[in-house]
mmCIF file of C-alpha atoms in Angstrom:
data_model
loop_
_atom_site.group_PDB
_atom_site.id
_atom_site.type_symbol
_atom_site.label_atom_id
_atom_site.label_comp_id
_atom_site.label_asym_id
_atom_site.label_seq_id
_atom_site.Cartn_x
_atom_site.Cartn_y
_atom_site.Cartn_z
ATOM 1 C CA MET S 1 9.707 19.924 17.864
ATOM 2 C CA ILE S 2 6.906 18.824 15.566
ATOM 3 C CA VAL S 3 3.750 20.883 16.008
ATOM 4 C CA LEU S 4 0.878 19.174 14.187
ATOM 5 C CA LYS S 5 -1.707 21.780 13.213
ATOM 6 C CA ASN S 6 -3.526 19.769 10.553
ATOM 7 C CA LYS S 7 -3.928 16.021 10.325
ATOM 8 C CA GLU S 8 -3.179 16.252 6.616
ATOM 9 C CA ASP S 9 0.405 17.066 7.653
ATOM 10 C CA CYS S 10 1.141 13.616 9.113
ATOM 11 C CA CYS S 11 1.381 10.416 7.062
ATOM 12 C CA GLY S 12 1.830 8.171 10.125
ATOM 13 C CA CYS S 13 5.229 6.763 9.110
ATOM 14 C CA LYS S 14 6.406 6.915 12.758
ATOM 15 C CA SER S 15 9.842 8.143 11.713
ATOM 16 C CA CYS S 16 9.671 10.856 14.370
ATOM 17 C CA GLU S 17 8.844 8.376 17.124
ATOM 18 C CA GLN S 18 11.749 6.109 16.183
ATOM 19 C CA ILE S 19 14.349 8.887 15.870
ATOM 20 C CA CYS S 20 13.612 10.643 19.181
ATOM 21 C CA PRO S 21 16.668 10.247 21.464
ATOM 22 C CA LYS S 22 14.568 10.788 24.600
ATOM 23 C CA ASN S 23 11.645 8.543 23.604
ATOM 24 C CA CYS S 24 9.288 11.411 24.322
ATOM 25 C CA ILE S 25 7.174 10.936 21.180
ATOM 26 C CA SER S 26 4.328 8.440 21.292
ATOM 27 C CA MET S 27 1.731 7.684 18.645
ATOM 28 C CA LYS S 28 -1.907 7.970 19.660
ATOM 29 C CA VAL S 29 -4.900 6.730 17.676
ATOM 30 C CA ASP S 30 -7.684 9.212 16.899
ATOM 31 C CA HIS S 31 -11.407 8.511 16.435
ATOM 32 C CA GLU S 32 -10.835 7.661 12.748
ATOM 33 C CA GLY S 33 -8.339 4.941 13.641
ATOM 34 C CA PHE S 34 -5.145 6.699 12.492
ATOM 35 C CA TRP S 35 -2.122 7.350 14.707
ATOM 36 C CA TYR S 36 -0.504 10.752 15.263
ATOM 37 C CA PRO S 37 2.523 11.899 17.296
ATOM 38 C CA ILE S 38 2.098 13.226 20.816
ATOM 39 C CA ILE S 39 5.153 14.927 22.344
ATOM 40 C CA ASP S 40 5.912 14.896 26.043
ATOM 41 C CA LYS S 41 7.176 18.459 26.295
ATOM 42 C CA GLU S 42 8.561 17.872 29.781
ATOM 43 C CA PHE S 43 11.246 15.558 28.406
ATOM 44 C CA CYS S 44 11.697 17.061 24.918
ATOM 45 C CA ILE S 45 15.170 18.621 24.485
ATOM 46 C CA GLU S 46 14.153 20.321 21.214
ATOM 47 C CA CYS S 47 16.929 18.630 19.234
ATOM 48 C CA GLY S 48 14.876 18.996 16.053
ATOM 49 C CA LEU S 49 15.527 15.448 14.832
ATOM 50 C CA CYS S 50 11.802 14.729 14.503
ATOM 51 C CA GLU S 51 11.428 17.613 12.071
ATOM 52 C CA LYS S 52 14.400 16.439 10.002
ATOM 53 C CA VAL S 53 12.928 12.990 9.385
ATOM 54 C CA CYS S 54 9.338 14.026 8.617
ATOM 55 C CA PRO S 55 8.423 13.363 4.957
ATOM 56 C CA GLU S 56 5.538 15.821 5.223
ATOM 57 C CA LEU S 57 7.675 18.747 6.406
ATOM 58 C CA LEU S 58 10.487 18.315 3.894
ATOM 59 C CA LYS S 59 9.721 19.031 0.265
ATOM 60 C CA LYS S 60 11.471 16.661 -2.110
ATOM 61 C CA GLU S 61 12.342 16.786 -5.787
ATOM 62 C CA PRO S 62 11.027 14.024 -8.052
ATOM 63 C CA ILE S 63 13.374 11.407 -9.471
ATOM 64 C CA THR S 64 13.461 10.811 -13.221
ATOM 65 C CA PRO S 65 12.923 7.065 -13.827
ATOM 66 C CA ILE S 66 15.600 5.157 -15.737
ATOM 67 C CA ALA S 67 13.477 2.448 -17.363
ATOM 68 C CA CYS S 68 10.030 0.844 -17.304
ATOM 69 C CA TYR S 69 8.874 -2.722 -17.889
ATOM 70 C CA ALA S 70 5.857 -4.981 -18.118
ATOM 71 C CA CYS S 71 6.672 -8.253 -16.424
ATOM 72 C CA TYR S 72 5.522 -11.305 -14.519
ATOM 73 C CA THR S 73 7.100 -14.305 -12.848
ATOM 74 C CA SER S 74 7.155 -17.622 -14.654
ATOM 75 C CA ASP S 75 6.141 -19.329 -11.403
ATOM 76 C CA GLU S 76 2.412 -19.691 -11.962
ATOM 77 C CA GLN S 77 1.558 -20.398 -8.324
ATOM 78 C CA VAL S 78 3.440 -17.354 -7.039
ATOM 79 C CA ARG S 79 1.865 -15.176 -9.701
ATOM 80 C CA LEU S 80 -1.669 -16.234 -8.794
ATOM 81 C CA LYS S 81 -1.003 -15.502 -5.111
ATOM 82 C CA SER S 82 0.466 -12.088 -5.888
ATOM 83 C CA SER S 83 -1.391 -8.830 -6.460
ATOM 84 C CA SER S 84 -0.168 -8.476 -10.021
ATOM 85 C CA GLY S 85 2.837 -10.174 -11.651
ATOM 86 C CA GLY S 86 4.793 -11.404 -8.627
ATOM 87 C CA VAL S 87 7.770 -9.023 -8.878
ATOM 88 C CA PHE S 88 8.012 -8.569 -5.101
ATOM 89 C CA THR S 89 8.664 -12.286 -4.624
ATOM 90 C CA LEU S 90 11.415 -12.306 -7.260
ATOM 91 C CA LEU S 91 13.194 -9.324 -5.691
ATOM 92 C CA ALA S 92 12.760 -10.749 -2.200
ATOM 93 C CA GLU S 93 14.148 -14.145 -3.199
ATOM 94 C CA TYR S 94 17.138 -12.422 -4.780
ATOM 95 C CA VAL S 95 17.899 -10.493 -1.572
ATOM 96 C CA ILE S 96 17.423 -13.546 0.658
ATOM 97 C CA ALA S 97 19.803 -15.484 -1.601
ATOM 98 C CA GLN S 98 22.410 -12.871 -0.619
ATOM 99 C CA LYS S 99 21.653 -13.780 3.039
ATOM 100 C CA GLY S 100 19.629 -10.590 3.251
ATOM 101 C CA VAL S 101 16.473 -9.452 5.048
ATOM 102 C CA VAL S 102 13.126 -8.444 3.525
ATOM 103 C CA PHE S 103 10.707 -5.979 5.129
ATOM 104 C CA GLY S 104 7.070 -5.645 4.155
ATOM 105 C CA ALA S 105 3.457 -5.568 5.325
ATOM 106 C CA LYS S 106 1.786 -8.645 6.782
ATOM 107 C CA PHE S 107 -1.094 -9.640 9.052
ATOM 108 C CA ASP S 108 -0.502 -10.158 12.754
ATOM 109 C CA THR S 109 -2.293 -12.833 14.783
ATOM 110 C CA GLN S 110 -5.389 -10.613 15.094
ATOM 111 C CA TRP S 111 -5.401 -9.734 11.368
ATOM 112 C CA ASN S 112 -4.194 -6.186 11.864
ATOM 113 C CA VAL S 113 -1.712 -5.076 9.195
ATOM 114 C CA VAL S 114 1.809 -4.496 10.494
ATOM 115 C CA HIS S 115 5.309 -4.205 9.076
ATOM 116 C CA GLY S 116 7.719 -7.026 9.764
ATOM 117 C CA TYR S 117 10.677 -8.820 8.233
ATOM 118 C CA THR S 118 11.896 -12.242 7.186
ATOM 119 C CA ASP S 119 15.187 -13.732 6.060
ATOM 120 C CA SER S 120 13.752 -17.000 4.734
ATOM 121 C CA VAL S 121 12.023 -17.829 1.463
ATOM 122 C CA ASN S 122 9.304 -19.678 3.391
ATOM 123 C CA GLY S 123 8.522 -16.486 5.295
ATOM 124 C CA LEU S 124 7.742 -14.517 2.124
ATOM 125 C CA SER S 125 4.192 -15.838 1.821
ATOM 126 C CA GLU S 126 3.085 -13.554 4.683
ATOM 127 C CA PHE S 127 4.235 -10.457 2.795
ATOM 128 C CA ARG S 128 2.902 -11.411 -0.626
ATOM 129 C CA GLY S 129 -0.219 -9.605 -1.851
ATOM 130 C CA SER S 130 -1.665 -6.160 -1.206
ATOM 131 C CA LYS S 131 -3.176 -5.215 2.163
ATOM 132 C CA TYR S 132 -5.643 -2.366 1.813
ATOM 133 C CA VAL S 133 -5.073 -1.024 5.323
ATOM 134 C CA GLN S 134 -2.412 1.328 6.672
ATOM 135 C CA SER S 135 0.341 -0.870 8.091
ATOM 136 C CA ASP S 136 1.747 -0.155 11.534
ATOM 137 C CA ILE S 137 5.441 0.424 10.834
ATOM 138 C CA GLY S 138 6.382 -0.259 14.460
ATOM 139 C CA SER S 139 10.160 -0.059 14.910
ATOM 140 C CA SER S 140 10.970 -1.235 11.372
ATOM 141 C CA PHE S 141 13.142 1.777 10.502
ATOM 142 C CA ALA S 142 15.407 1.154 13.490
ATOM 143 C CA GLN S 143 15.517 -2.557 12.625
ATOM 144 C CA VAL S 144 16.478 -1.761 9.025
ATOM 145 C CA ARG S 145 19.323 0.448 10.259
ATOM 146 C CA SER S 146 20.556 -2.290 12.580
ATOM 147 C CA PHE S 147 20.690 -4.875 9.773
ATOM 148 C CA LEU S 148 22.409 -2.422 7.441
ATOM 149 C CA LYS S 149 25.091 -1.682 10.001
ATOM 150 C CA GLN S 150 25.662 -5.432 10.313
ATOM 151 C CA GLY S 151 26.444 -5.419 6.596
ATOM 152 C CA ARG S 152 23.397 -7.434 5.578
ATOM 153 C CA GLN S 153 21.458 -6.783 2.389
ATOM 154 C CA VAL S 154 18.020 -5.300 3.061
ATOM 155 C CA LEU S 155 14.952 -4.969 0.848
ATOM 156 C CA PHE S 156 12.400 -2.570 2.317
ATOM 157 C CA THR S 157 8.966 -2.428 0.704
ATOM 158 C CA GLY S 158 6.206 -0.026 1.655
ATOM 159 C CA THR S 159 4.101 2.940 0.632
ATOM 160 C CA PRO S 160 5.877 5.962 -0.901
ATOM 161 C CA CYS S 161 5.586 7.887 2.378
ATOM 162 C CA GLN S 162 7.037 4.958 4.339
ATOM 163 C CA VAL S 163 10.007 4.709 1.971
ATOM 164 C CA SER S 164 10.463 8.479 2.177
ATOM 165 C CA GLY S 165 10.324 8.311 5.979
ATOM 166 C CA LEU S 166 12.899 5.511 6.045
ATOM 167 C CA ASN S 167 15.316 7.395 3.800
ATOM 168 C CA LEU S 168 15.082 10.485 6.004
ATOM 169 C CA PHE S 169 15.455 8.389 9.156
ATOM 170 C CA LEU S 170 18.643 6.745 7.855
ATOM 171 C CA ASN S 171 20.048 10.108 6.694
ATOM 172 C CA LYS S 172 22.699 8.451 4.520
ATOM 173 C CA GLU S 173 23.084 6.211 1.507
ATOM 174 C CA TYR S 174 23.559 2.495 2.135
ATOM 175 C CA GLU S 175 24.793 0.424 -0.772
ATOM 176 C CA ASN S 176 23.268 -2.679 0.842
ATOM 177 C CA LEU S 177 19.743 -1.184 0.985
ATOM 178 C CA LEU S 178 17.186 -1.634 -1.799
ATOM 179 C CA THR S 179 13.863 0.192 -1.439
ATOM 180 C CA MET S 180 10.686 -0.551 -3.337
ATOM 181 C CA ASP S 181 7.431 1.389 -3.113
ATOM 182 C CA PHE S 182 4.229 0.872 -5.039
ATOM 183 C CA ILE S 183 1.724 2.988 -6.911
ATOM 184 C CA CYS S 184 -0.420 3.962 -3.946
ATOM 185 C CA HIS S 185 -4.103 4.871 -4.066
ATOM 186 C CA GLY S 186 -4.100 5.723 -0.353
ATOM 187 C CA VAL S 187 -4.226 3.832 2.938
ATOM 188 C CA PRO S 188 -7.534 3.003 4.678
ATOM 189 C CA SER S 189 -8.186 3.267 8.405
ATOM 190 C CA PRO S 190 -7.067 0.254 10.488
ATOM 191 C CA LYS S 191 -10.104 0.822 12.740
ATOM 192 C CA VAL S 192 -12.532 0.648 9.825
ATOM 193 C CA TRP S 193 -10.847 -2.541 8.646
ATOM 194 C CA MET S 194 -11.122 -4.258 12.039
ATOM 195 C CA ASP S 195 -14.713 -3.090 12.506
ATOM 196 C CA TYR S 196 -15.560 -4.461 9.063
ATOM 197 C CA LEU S 197 -13.912 -7.782 9.875
ATOM 198 C CA ASN S 198 -15.768 -8.025 13.181
ATOM 199 C CA SER S 199 -19.032 -7.239 11.365
ATOM 200 C CA VAL S 200 -18.784 -10.027 8.800
ATOM 201 C CA ILE S 201 -16.934 -12.728 10.750
ATOM 202 C CA ASP S 202 -17.692 -14.340 14.086
ATOM 203 C CA ARG S 203 -14.357 -13.731 15.827
ATOM 204 C CA SER S 204 -14.774 -16.900 17.841
ATOM 205 C CA ASP S 205 -14.277 -18.621 14.494
ATOM 206 C CA VAL S 206 -10.727 -19.233 13.245
ATOM 207 C CA ILE S 207 -9.707 -17.157 10.243
ATOM 208 C CA LYS S 208 -7.606 -19.193 7.827
ATOM 209 C CA GLN S 209 -7.021 -16.727 5.001
ATOM 210 C CA ILE S 210 -7.580 -13.120 4.024
ATOM 211 C CA SER S 211 -6.729 -12.008 0.517
ATOM 212 C CA PHE S 212 -7.561 -8.512 -0.719
ATOM 213 C CA ARG S 213 -6.510 -9.378 -4.270
ATOM 214 C CA ASN S 214 -7.812 -12.876 -4.825
ATOM 215 C CA LYS S 215 -7.752 -13.850 -8.512
ATOM 216 C CA GLU S 216 -10.241 -16.706 -8.537
ATOM 217 C CA GLN S 217 -12.566 -14.462 -10.541
ATOM 218 C CA GLY S 218 -9.764 -12.807 -12.489
ATOM 219 C CA TRP S 219 -7.050 -10.203 -11.915
ATOM 220 C CA LYS S 220 -8.974 -7.248 -13.329
ATOM 221 C CA ARG S 221 -12.038 -7.903 -11.162
ATOM 222 C CA PHE S 222 -10.128 -9.083 -8.123
ATOM 223 C CA SER S 223 -11.984 -10.212 -5.023
ATOM 224 C CA LEU S 224 -11.694 -9.831 -1.278
ATOM 225 C CA LYS S 225 -11.579 -13.359 0.087
ATOM 226 C CA ILE S 226 -12.014 -14.233 3.765
ATOM 227 C CA ALA S 227 -11.989 -17.912 4.705
ATOM 228 C CA THR S 228 -12.603 -19.347 8.175
ATOM 229 C CA ASN S 229 -13.393 -22.790 9.530
ATOM 230 C CA THR S 230 -17.087 -22.217 8.792
ATOM 231 C CA THR S 231 -17.371 -19.196 6.460
ATOM 232 C CA ARG S 232 -16.174 -18.198 3.021
ATOM 233 C CA ILE S 233 -16.552 -14.675 1.640
ATOM 234 C CA LEU S 234 -15.513 -14.080 -1.968
ATOM 235 C CA GLU S 235 -16.731 -10.773 -3.402
ATOM 236 C CA THR S 236 -15.344 -8.782 -6.306
ATOM 237 C CA LEU S 237 -14.119 -5.214 -5.963
ATOM 238 C CA ASP S 238 -17.486 -3.832 -7.078
ATOM 239 C CA GLU S 239 -19.494 -6.140 -4.789
ATOM 240 C CA ASN S 240 -17.636 -6.015 -1.487
ATOM 241 C CA LEU S 241 -18.635 -3.120 0.771
ATOM 242 C CA TYR S 242 -15.192 -2.615 2.300
ATOM 243 C CA MET S 243 -13.517 -2.493 -1.112
ATOM 244 C CA LYS S 244 -16.194 -0.168 -2.474
ATOM 245 C CA GLY S 245 -15.622 2.232 0.407
ATOM 246 C CA PHE S 246 -11.861 2.075 -0.140
ATOM 247 C CA LEU S 247 -12.078 2.626 -3.896
ATOM 248 C CA GLN S 248 -14.481 5.518 -3.330
ATOM 249 C CA ASP S 249 -11.911 7.063 -0.933
ATOM 250 C CA LEU S 250 -14.264 7.201 2.058
ATOM 251 C CA TYR S 251 -11.779 6.314 4.789
ATOM 252 C CA LEU S 252 -8.278 7.062 3.568
ATOM 253 C CA ARG S 253 -5.798 8.775 5.870
ATOM 254 C CA PRO S 254 -6.180 12.584 5.614
ATOM 255 C CA SER S 255 -2.613 12.977 4.268
ATOM 256 C CA CYS S 256 -3.459 10.650 1.366
ATOM 257 C CA TYR S 257 -5.575 13.387 -0.222
ATOM 258 C CA VAL S 258 -2.522 15.689 -0.338
ATOM 259 C CA CYS S 259 0.319 13.147 -0.536
ATOM 260 C CA ASN S 260 3.808 14.651 -0.459
ATOM 261 C CA SER S 261 5.610 11.505 -1.651
ATOM 262 C CA LYS S 262 3.988 10.885 -5.035
ATOM 263 C CA ASP S 263 5.534 11.761 -8.398
ATOM 264 C CA PHE S 264 8.711 9.755 -7.633
ATOM 265 C CA LYS S 265 9.580 11.868 -4.592
ATOM 266 C CA SER S 266 10.000 8.983 -2.152
ATOM 267 C CA GLY S 267 13.554 8.190 -3.213
ATOM 268 C CA SER S 268 12.739 4.527 -3.899
ATOM 269 C CA ASP S 269 14.971 2.427 -6.118
ATOM 270 C CA ILE S 270 12.020 0.629 -7.725
ATOM 271 C CA THR S 271 8.307 1.403 -8.030
ATOM 272 C CA VAL S 272 5.837 -1.390 -8.820
ATOM 273 C CA GLY S 273 2.146 -1.529 -9.549
ATOM 274 C CA ASP S 274 -0.550 -3.215 -11.578
ATOM 275 C CA PHE S 275 -0.161 -2.707 -15.299
ATOM 276 C CA TRP S 276 -3.794 -1.768 -15.791
ATOM 277 C CA GLY S 277 -4.649 -1.333 -19.448
ATOM 278 C CA ILE S 278 -2.282 -4.081 -20.544
ATOM 279 C CA GLN S 279 -5.103 -5.413 -22.736
ATOM 280 C CA ASN S 280 -4.782 -2.209 -24.765
ATOM 281 C CA GLU S 281 -1.007 -1.806 -24.697
ATOM 282 C CA MET S 282 0.147 -5.423 -25.049
ATOM 283 C CA PRO S 283 -2.896 -7.647 -25.592
ATOM 284 C CA GLU S 284 -0.689 -10.578 -26.596
ATOM 285 C CA ILE S 285 0.438 -11.103 -22.967
ATOM 286 C CA ASP S 286 -2.868 -10.345 -21.236
ATOM 287 C CA ASP S 287 -4.158 -13.561 -19.668
ATOM 288 C CA ASP S 288 -5.956 -11.887 -16.721
ATOM 289 C CA LYS S 289 -3.539 -13.479 -14.238
ATOM 290 C CA GLY S 290 -1.695 -10.267 -13.414
ATOM 291 C CA ILE S 291 0.962 -8.117 -15.067
ATOM 292 C CA SER S 292 3.290 -5.848 -13.101
ATOM 293 C CA GLY S 293 4.330 -2.414 -14.224
ATOM 294 C CA VAL S 294 7.877 -1.887 -12.962
ATOM 295 C CA ILE S 295 9.552 1.526 -12.879
ATOM 296 C CA ILE S 296 13.298 1.616 -12.232
ATOM 297 C CA ASN S 297 14.371 4.776 -10.404
ATOM 298 C CA SER S 298 18.076 4.201 -9.667
ATOM 299 C CA THR S 299 21.145 2.439 -11.013
ATOM 300 C CA LYS S 300 21.053 0.200 -7.938
ATOM 301 C CA GLY S 301 17.496 -0.788 -8.744
ATOM 302 C CA GLU S 302 18.446 -1.370 -12.366
ATOM 303 C CA SER S 303 21.360 -3.605 -11.366
ATOM 304 C CA VAL S 304 19.269 -5.807 -9.074
ATOM 305 C CA PHE S 305 16.307 -6.000 -11.447
ATOM 306 C CA SER S 306 18.525 -7.043 -14.363
ATOM 307 C CA SER S 307 19.773 -9.952 -12.226
ATOM 308 C CA LEU S 308 16.336 -11.531 -11.782
ATOM 309 C CA LYS S 309 15.666 -14.920 -13.355
ATOM 310 C CA ASP S 310 12.492 -16.795 -14.289
ATOM 311 C CA ILE S 311 10.723 -13.627 -15.322
ATOM 312 C CA TYR S 312 9.029 -12.340 -18.474
ATOM 313 C CA ILE S 313 10.171 -8.777 -19.201
ATOM 314 C CA SER S 314 9.191 -6.345 -21.935
ATOM 315 C CA ALA S 315 10.401 -2.747 -22.050
ATOM 316 C CA VAL S 316 7.668 -0.102 -22.161
ATOM 317 C CA ASN S 317 7.561 3.657 -21.725
ATOM 318 C CA LEU S 318 6.407 5.387 -18.564
ATOM 319 C CA ASN S 319 3.296 6.805 -20.179
ATOM 320 C CA GLN S 320 2.007 3.303 -20.957
ATOM 321 C CA ILE S 321 1.930 2.574 -17.212
ATOM 322 C CA ALA S 322 1.008 6.036 -15.971
ATOM 323 C CA LYS S 323 -2.028 6.667 -18.155
ATOM 324 C CA TYR S 324 -3.886 3.846 -16.371
ATOM 325 C CA ASN S 325 -2.370 4.713 -12.977
ATOM 326 C CA PRO S 326 -2.969 8.425 -12.261
ATOM 327 C CA ALA S 327 -2.054 7.760 -8.605
ATOM 328 C CA ILE S 328 1.593 7.811 -9.687
ATOM 329 C CA TYR S 329 1.415 11.588 -9.941
ATOM 330 C CA ARG S 330 -1.571 12.862 -8.013
ATOM 331 C CA SER S 331 -3.634 12.211 -4.923
ATOM 332 C CA VAL S 332 -7.293 11.280 -5.027
ATOM 333 C CA ASN S 333 -9.837 13.956 -4.199
ATOM 334 C CA LYS S 334 -11.351 13.927 -0.735
ATOM 335 C CA PRO S 335 -15.046 13.018 -1.147
ATOM 336 C CA LEU S 336 -17.654 15.141 0.577
ATOM 337 C CA ARG S 337 -19.141 11.952 2.003
ATOM 338 C CA ARG S 338 -15.975 11.263 4.013
ATOM 339 C CA CYS S 339 -16.922 13.842 6.618
ATOM 340 C CA ASP S 340 -20.406 12.352 6.883
ATOM 341 C CA PHE S 341 -18.935 8.859 7.201
ATOM 342 C CA PHE S 342 -16.735 9.665 10.204
ATOM 343 C CA GLU S 343 -19.047 12.184 11.896
ATOM 344 C CA ASN S 344 -21.687 9.498 12.198
ATOM 345 C CA TYR S 345 -19.284 6.597 12.599
ATOM 346 C CA ARG S 346 -20.253 3.723 14.864
ATOM 347 C CA SER S 347 -18.837 0.255 14.415
ATOM 348 C CA GLU S 348 -22.189 -1.457 14.901
ATOM 349 C CA ILE S 349 -23.736 0.321 11.894
ATOM 350 C CA LEU S 350 -20.670 0.221 9.622
ATOM 351 C CA LEU S 351 -22.135 -2.102 7.024
ATOM 352 C CA SER S 352 -25.382 -0.190 6.680
ATOM 353 C CA ARG S 353 -23.487 3.112 6.395
ATOM 354 C CA LEU S 354 -21.257 1.646 3.686
ATOM 355 C CA GLU S 355 -24.296 0.296 1.884
ATOM 356 C CA THR S 356 -25.813 3.786 1.840
ATOM 357 C CA LEU S 357 -22.725 5.858 1.110
ATOM 358 C CA THR S 358 -21.261 3.674 -1.649
ATOM 359 C CA LYS S 359 -24.426 3.603 -3.733
ATOM 360 C CA ARG S 360 -23.813 5.759 -6.763
ATOM 361 C CA ARG S 361 -26.596 7.972 -8.030
ATOM 362 C CA LEU S 362 -28.321 6.775 -11.209
ATOM 363 C CA SER S 363 -26.936 9.725 -13.204
ATOM 364 C CA VAL S 364 -23.382 8.827 -12.150
ATOM 365 C CA ARG S 365 -23.862 5.168 -13.094
ATOM 366 C CA VAL S 366 -25.251 6.118 -16.515
ATOM 367 C CA LYS S 367 -22.379 8.540 -17.164
ATOM 368 C CA SER S 368 -19.825 5.888 -16.168
ATOM 369 C CA LYS S 369 -21.446 3.324 -18.473
ATOM 370 C CA ILE S 370 -21.445 5.743 -21.421
ATOM 371 C CA GLU S 371 -17.776 6.610 -20.822
ATOM 372 C CA SER S 372 -16.927 2.908 -20.715
ATOM 373 C CA ILE S 373 -18.716 2.265 -24.025
ATOM 374 C CA ILE S 374 -16.972 5.220 -25.682
ATOM 375 C CA LYS S 375 -13.579 4.065 -24.405
ATOM 376 C CA LYS S 376 -14.097 0.564 -25.795
ATOM 377 C CA THR S 377 -15.237 2.017 -29.132
ATOM 378 C CA LEU S 378 -12.093 4.131 -29.454
ATOM 379 C CA ILE S 379 -9.704 1.272 -28.681
#
């Protein structure tokens, strides 16, 4: 039986809930907006399965990547709608062409972020692009297992901890499963996201589009775009309050500050992320439309990736990707302001609290500017 002593010890993958043979584990949301397992001890038979599928309890060894690439799709429209270079869409289209199923994060009808699946190319648009909110995995692991047992190809995409949770849940290798995680900064609170949305949009209005990584103002200074029948918000990552709070780590899940699935420990076949710093490493391909850094972790991943068409690929070394993406190896530090943020949290004053807490002190801004100038001088 799982005994949760510290919230840092649960990543919210819901693997325990889905594996329980007696359905005596339920996930309850705390005041921060994150879900945690609650066990009905009256019905628990102490089979121990929940402990065996928990990615936080089981320590894993890192995988040594096979190869690394800088790449992007040749489909300009797909690339512009993707977070970086559009690699997810290429992999998903490949799997669907094999009559397979693709799992990923999407918005539900209320604009919460949830995991779901599709087996059609037209359905991929819902899963394209980053969602900076922890996705509710629901019963996706059980659904993946069902499709695999039917002999269908499956592509599962998610955070490193979600991929780790899936692998433990399945407890065996499936040749027809391809897993892809991404370089993860951490997952923000679903409650904070919904409170933010309710604060900036009249919910009687009809939301038409939400894009966390809109490229209208460029890939490197991506924008959060929210479009309704009457309103249009388009603010860059250093202007938008929600994105500033996320990038300053104010409302990440507690486990994100001590992540147990980084450093290639998730068991994923492929890891993707933004190839930040491409202007320094390969300036000849930098057009500010998005370049993916792709890390191949298994022979299965290598086989599928080598089959992709309509893609620009250039081999690079891992350090070229990792030196601009420290989140590959280590968790972000928990800011002191996080405690203040949640201790005084009320949805009606969210925007004013974010305005106050995300303002950097003058000394910090000056130091950051000097470091930026020095970095540009050295390049």
